[in-house]
Structure formats: C-alpha cells, structure tokens
Short mmCIF file of C-alpha atoms in Angstrom, two decimals:
data_model
loop_
_atom_site.label_atom_id
_atom_site.label_comp_id
_atom_site.label_asym_id
_atom_site.label_seq_id
_atom_site.Cartn_x
_atom_site.Cartn_y
_atom_site.Cartn_z
CA UNK Q 1396 120.96 100.99 46.05
CA UNK Q 1397 120.90 97.33 45.12
CA UNK Q 1398 121.36 96.39 41.47
CA UNK Q 1399 118.22 95.22 39.71
CA UNK Q 1400 117.89 93.07 36.60
CA UNK Q 1401 114.90 93.18 34.27
CA UNK Q 1402 114.19 91.61 30.88
CA UNK Q 1403 114.73 94.17 28.13
CA UNK Q 1404 111.33 93.67 26.53
CA UNK Q 1405 108.01 91.90 26.88
CA UNK Q 1406 104.74 91.69 24.98
CA UNK Q 1407 101.29 91.23 26.47
CA UNK Q 1408 97.87 90.92 24.85
CA UNK Q 1409 95.41 93.68 25.58
CA UNK Q 1410 93.06 92.75 28.42
CA UNK Q 1411 95.40 90.16 29.85
CA UNK Q 1412 97.50 90.51 32.97
CA UNK Q 1413 101.02 91.80 32.37
CA UNK Q 1414 103.58 90.31 34.75
CA UNK Q 1415 106.89 92.11 34.82
CA UNK Q 1416 109.71 90.42 36.75
CA UNK Q 1417 112.60 92.05 38.54
CA UNK Q 1418 115.59 90.44 40.18
CA UNK Q 1419 117.24 92.22 43.13
CA UNK Q 1420 119.22 89.45 44.76
CA UNK Q 1421 121.53 91.81 46.67
CA UNK Q 1422 118.76 93.88 48.22
CA UNK Q 1423 119.34 94.81 51.83
CA UNK Q 1424 116.79 94.53 54.61
CA UNK Q 1425 115.66 98.14 54.62
CA UNK Q 1426 115.62 98.79 50.90
CA UNK Q 1427 112.27 99.23 49.26
CA UNK Q 1428 111.33 98.01 45.81
CA UNK Q 1429 109.93 100.84 43.69
CA UNK Q 1430 108.36 100.66 40.26
CA UNK Q 1431 108.15 103.59 37.87
CA UNK Q 1432 107.14 103.68 34.23
CA UNK Q 1433 107.89 106.03 31.37
CA UNK Q 1434 105.46 106.37 28.52
CA UNK Q 1435 107.30 107.38 25.35
CA UNK Q 1436 109.46 110.34 26.40
CA UNK Q 1437 107.22 111.65 29.16
CA UNK Q 1438 108.43 112.06 32.73
CA UNK Q 1439 108.67 108.81 34.70
CA UNK Q 1440 105.55 108.04 36.68
CA UNK Q 1441 105.46 106.36 40.07
CA UNK Q 1442 103.46 103.12 40.13
CA UNK Q 1443 103.92 101.32 43.43
CA UNK Q 1444 106.46 100.37 46.08
CA UNK Q 1445 106.84 97.83 48.85
CA UNK Q 1446 109.21 96.47 51.46
CA UNK Q 1447 108.19 92.93 52.36
CA UNK Q 1448 104.48 92.49 51.94
CA UNK Q 1449 102.58 92.38 48.71
CA UNK Q 1450 101.04 95.71 47.78
CA UNK Q 1451 98.12 96.74 45.59
CA UNK Q 1452 96.87 100.10 44.44
CA UNK Q 1453 94.63 101.38 41.69
CA UNK Q 1454 97.34 100.92 39.08
CA UNK Q 1455 99.02 97.63 39.88
CA UNK Q 1456 99.99 94.92 42.32
CA UNK Q 1457 103.47 94.20 43.58
CA UNK Q 1458 104.42 90.70 44.63
CA UNK Q 1459 107.70 90.37 46.56
CA UNK Q 1460 109.15 86.93 47.20
CA UNK Q 1461 109.64 85.88 50.79
CA UNK Q 1462 113.43 86.10 50.49
CA UNK Q 1463 113.00 89.53 48.82
CA UNK Q 1464 115.42 88.62 46.05
CA UNK Q 1465 112.86 89.18 43.32
CA UNK Q 1466 109.52 90.79 42.69
CA UNK Q 1467 106.81 90.96 40.06
CA UNK Q 1468 104.75 93.93 38.99
CA UNK Q 1469 101.29 92.92 37.84
CA UNK Q 1470 99.08 95.10 35.65
CA UNK Q 1471 95.83 93.15 35.97
CA UNK Q 1472 94.07 94.15 32.75
CA UNK Q 1473 96.60 95.68 30.41
CA UNK Q 1474 95.46 98.35 27.98
CA UNK Q 1475 97.25 99.95 25.06
CA UNK Q 1476 98.01 102.94 27.30
CA UNK Q 1477 100.15 100.67 29.46
CA UNK Q 1478 102.73 100.40 26.68
CA UNK Q 1479 105.81 101.94 28.31
CA UNK Q 1480 109.24 101.27 29.75
CA UNK Q 1481 108.96 99.94 33.30
CA UNK Q 1482 111.74 100.50 35.81
CA UNK Q 1483 112.33 98.48 38.96
CA UNK Q 1484 114.48 100.19 41.59
CA UNK Q 1485 115.68 98.95 44.96
CA UNK Q 1486 116.46 101.85 47.26
CA UNK Q 1487 116.41 103.13 50.84
CA UNK Q 1488 114.81 106.22 49.45
CA UNK Q 1489 118.16 107.81 48.79
CA UNK Q 1490 118.49 111.22 47.29
CA UNK Q 1491 119.34 109.59 43.98
CA UNK Q 1492 117.24 107.21 41.96
CA UNK Q 1493 119.24 104.91 39.74
CA UNK Q 1494 117.22 104.00 36.68
CA UNK Q 1495 118.57 101.16 34.58
CA UNK Q 1496 117.27 100.45 31.11
CA UNK Q 1497 114.06 98.82 32.36
CA UNK Q 1498 111.61 96.56 30.52
CA UNK Q 1499 109.92 97.82 27.40
CA UNK Q 1500 106.36 96.49 27.65
CA UNK Q 1501 104.31 96.43 24.48
CA UNK Q 1502 100.59 95.78 24.72
CA UNK Q 1503 99.34 93.99 21.61
CA UNK Q 1504 95.78 94.75 20.43
CA UNK N 1009 96.47 120.15 40.43
CA UNK N 1010 99.65 118.81 42.02
CA UNK N 1011 102.39 118.97 39.46
CA UNK N 1012 105.97 119.64 38.49
CA UNK N 1013 106.33 122.08 35.63
CA UNK N 1014 109.33 122.71 33.41
CA UNK N 1015 109.99 125.47 30.92
CA UNK N 1016 110.75 125.52 28.13
CA UNK N 1017 109.64 122.12 26.91
CA UNK N 1018 111.76 122.34 23.77
CA UNK N 1019 114.84 124.43 23.16
CA UNK N 1020 117.34 124.65 20.33
CA UNK N 1021 120.35 126.79 21.04
CA UNK N 1022 123.95 127.31 19.98
CA UNK N 1023 127.19 126.45 21.70
CA UNK N 1024 128.17 128.88 24.42
CA UNK N 1025 124.88 130.74 24.77
CA UNK N 1026 123.86 130.67 28.43
CA UNK N 1027 120.44 129.22 29.17
CA UNK N 1028 118.21 128.40 32.12
CA UNK N 1029 115.60 125.67 32.36
CA UNK N 1030 113.08 126.38 35.06
CA UNK N 1031 111.44 123.83 37.33
CA UNK N 1032 108.62 124.53 39.73
CA UNK N 1033 106.52 122.31 42.00
CA UNK N 1034 103.35 123.14 43.93
CA UNK N 1035 103.41 120.24 46.39
CA UNK N 1036 105.59 121.84 49.07
CA UNK N 1037 108.25 119.17 48.52
CA UNK N 1038 111.58 119.57 50.27
CA UNK N 1039 113.50 117.48 47.75
CA UNK N 1040 114.10 118.43 44.12
CA UNK N 1041 116.40 116.96 41.51
CA UNK N 1042 117.52 117.22 37.89
CA UNK N 1043 118.14 114.24 35.63
CA UNK N 1044 119.21 113.87 32.05
CA UNK N 1045 118.21 110.99 29.83
CA UNK N 1046 120.22 109.82 26.87
CA UNK N 1047 119.56 106.79 24.64
CA UNK N 1048 120.89 103.59 26.17
CA UNK N 1049 122.04 105.33 29.38
CA UNK N 1050 118.85 105.57 31.40
CA UNK N 1051 118.34 108.54 33.72
CA UNK N 1052 121.41 110.09 35.30
CA UNK N 1053 121.22 112.57 38.10
CA UNK N 1054 122.79 115.99 37.60
CA UNK N 1055 122.11 117.83 40.86
CA UNK N 1056 119.71 117.52 43.74
CA UNK N 1057 118.51 119.65 46.63
CA UNK N 1058 117.29 118.50 50.01
CA UNK N 1059 115.93 121.93 50.95
CA UNK N 1060 116.26 125.66 50.36
CA UNK N 1061 119.90 126.69 49.94
CA UNK N 1062 121.01 123.03 50.13
CA UNK N 1063 122.25 121.53 46.86
CA UNK N 1064 124.61 118.71 45.99
CA UNK N 1065 126.14 117.07 42.94
CA UNK N 1066 124.72 113.98 41.33
CA UNK N 1067 126.49 111.70 38.90
CA UNK N 1068 126.99 114.12 36.02
CA UNK N 1069 127.21 117.71 37.34
CA UNK N 1070 129.91 119.02 34.99
CA UNK N 1071 128.74 121.94 32.89
CA UNK N 1072 125.63 122.60 35.00
CA UNK N 1073 124.69 124.88 37.89
CA UNK N 1074 121.62 124.96 40.07
CA UNK N 1075 120.18 127.15 42.79
CA UNK N 1076 117.45 126.68 45.37
CA UNK N 1077 116.45 130.08 46.68
CA UNK N 1078 112.80 129.16 47.14
CA UNK N 1079 111.27 125.84 48.07
CA UNK N 1080 109.15 125.58 44.95
CA UNK N 1081 111.78 126.44 42.32
CA UNK N 1082 114.93 124.67 41.22
CA UNK N 1083 116.35 126.12 37.98
CA UNK N 1084 119.03 124.36 35.95
CA UNK N 1085 121.63 126.66 34.44
CA UNK N 1086 123.94 125.90 31.55
CA UNK N 1087 126.53 128.68 31.55
CA UNK N 1088 128.18 127.65 28.29
CA UNK N 1089 126.22 124.84 26.64
CA UNK N 1090 128.03 122.35 24.44
CA UNK N 1091 126.69 119.79 21.96
CA UNK N 1092 127.26 116.93 24.44
CA UNK N 1093 124.60 118.50 26.64
CA UNK N 1094 121.99 117.78 24.00
CA UNK N 1095 119.60 115.60 25.95
CA UNK N 1096 116.16 115.15 27.49
CA UNK N 1097 116.06 116.75 30.94
CA UNK N 1098 113.69 115.93 33.78
CA UNK N 1099 113.07 117.71 37.02
CA UNK N 1100 111.65 115.75 39.95
CA UNK N 1101 110.46 116.52 43.46
CA UNK N 1102 109.43 114.60 46.56
CA UNK N 1103 108.87 114.73 50.29
CA UNK N 1104 111.62 113.80 52.69
CA UNK N 1105 111.00 111.09 55.28
CA UNK N 1106 113.77 111.75 57.75
CA UNK N 1107 116.93 111.76 55.66
CA UNK N 1108 115.41 109.87 52.78
CA UNK N 1109 113.29 110.81 49.84
CA UNK N 1110 109.86 109.40 49.34
CA UNK N 1111 108.20 108.84 45.97
CA UNK N 1112 109.51 111.22 43.33
CA UNK N 1113 107.23 113.14 40.98
CA UNK N 1114 108.63 114.05 37.59
CA UNK N 1115 108.04 116.97 35.29
CA UNK N 1116 107.17 116.54 31.61
CA UNK N 1117 110.73 116.96 30.37
CA UNK N 1118 112.72 119.54 28.41
CA UNK N 1119 114.25 118.49 25.15
CA UNK N 1120 117.42 120.51 24.62
CA UNK N 1121 119.45 120.60 21.42
CA UNK N 1122 122.79 122.42 21.39
CA UNK N 1123 124.16 123.08 17.92
#
C-alpha cells in the first residue's frame, strides 16, 4: 500500500463543507483511495473509495487529482456528528488495511 | 441488519487467564480480520482469514491465536494474556474480489484490560 499523508487536525464550522486533504504521491496505477472514519472509539466506518474518477455517495464526495497524487474528501454540509478521525488509505484491496493516525476533524457549532 | 458483532465489549482480566473474544458477521463475507488499536499507533492487524480454515498472521500476531471453523465466526484467543495486550480490539469482515478484499466492515470494538 502506498504511504498517505494527512494533516493531524482540522476544524470546520457546522453547516459548512469540510474538505479533508490526503497526499499519496507514491500511489500505483491500480491502487484505490479509500476513506474511513472513526467516531470516538467506535469501529471504523467506510465512507467512500475511488480509483481515478471523482466519486459521490450519500455521505461524501471524493475528488482525486488527475495525476492521482492527492485527493480530497468533501463532507458537503458538516454536522456535529461528523466530528471524528478520518483515515485516507491507498490500497489494492490487500488483506491488510494500514491505518495511519488520520485527521481529527472537529465540527464547531 | 447487516453487522459485525463482538463479545464481550468490555473485559478486565488478570495476567495469564485464558480468554476468547468472539466475532461474528451475518453478511456471508469470506474475509475476516482482527486489529488492535493503541494510542498513537493507529490500527495494527493481528490476524486475518481469507476463508474457512485459512488464516494468516498480520503485523502483531505474537500472543494471539485465531480459528476459522465457520464462515461467520472468527474468535480471537489470548492463551496467556499479559498487560501489554491491554488494548482496544476490532474485528472486521469483507467480501473478496478475486484475491483482494473489498470494503471492510468493522465491529464495535472490545476494550480489554489485563492487570
């Protein structure tokens, strides 16, 4: 799996869009970008994943740069319940997920 | 409801007393895995299983055993727990796409304290 780099923490005002960046400059051509989040000490929760194209689901949007060296997770209208640690992972879908320390996102009322 | 369940959710035990943490999934997933989470270290994989009777070591397997006799269950066994196994444990499962895992679904966690 390619190494990913994320800022350790971010704040976002409630109701605004939260944009979480991730750098994966060594990603290989068939590695996907996955995003998970962990609310307090609950089990990590899958959010979204993509390979090349931008993706959107009911939770978030994923924007991947054309060179695939970085991506941004967008939570369009952040709520207090989105306060969590967000993990960006670049993987083939290997049997092991390597979680780094992620970005601690705090939604400010 | 599709889910991964773990039991117990909280456990305090003493050094050397064998224990088992159960994990069960109702999604017919081939792949199952155990992780531990410690402050500042992220999630580290202990063991994983690609199917029934197929298990393999992750990054930190020492002191743990697993078995996969049925597709839905993947218990984690600590034969002789030690204080350095105090941690938050997560079980996960997922479908296999060819040789690779798809999205993983995590259980709620088991907080283990070994005195």
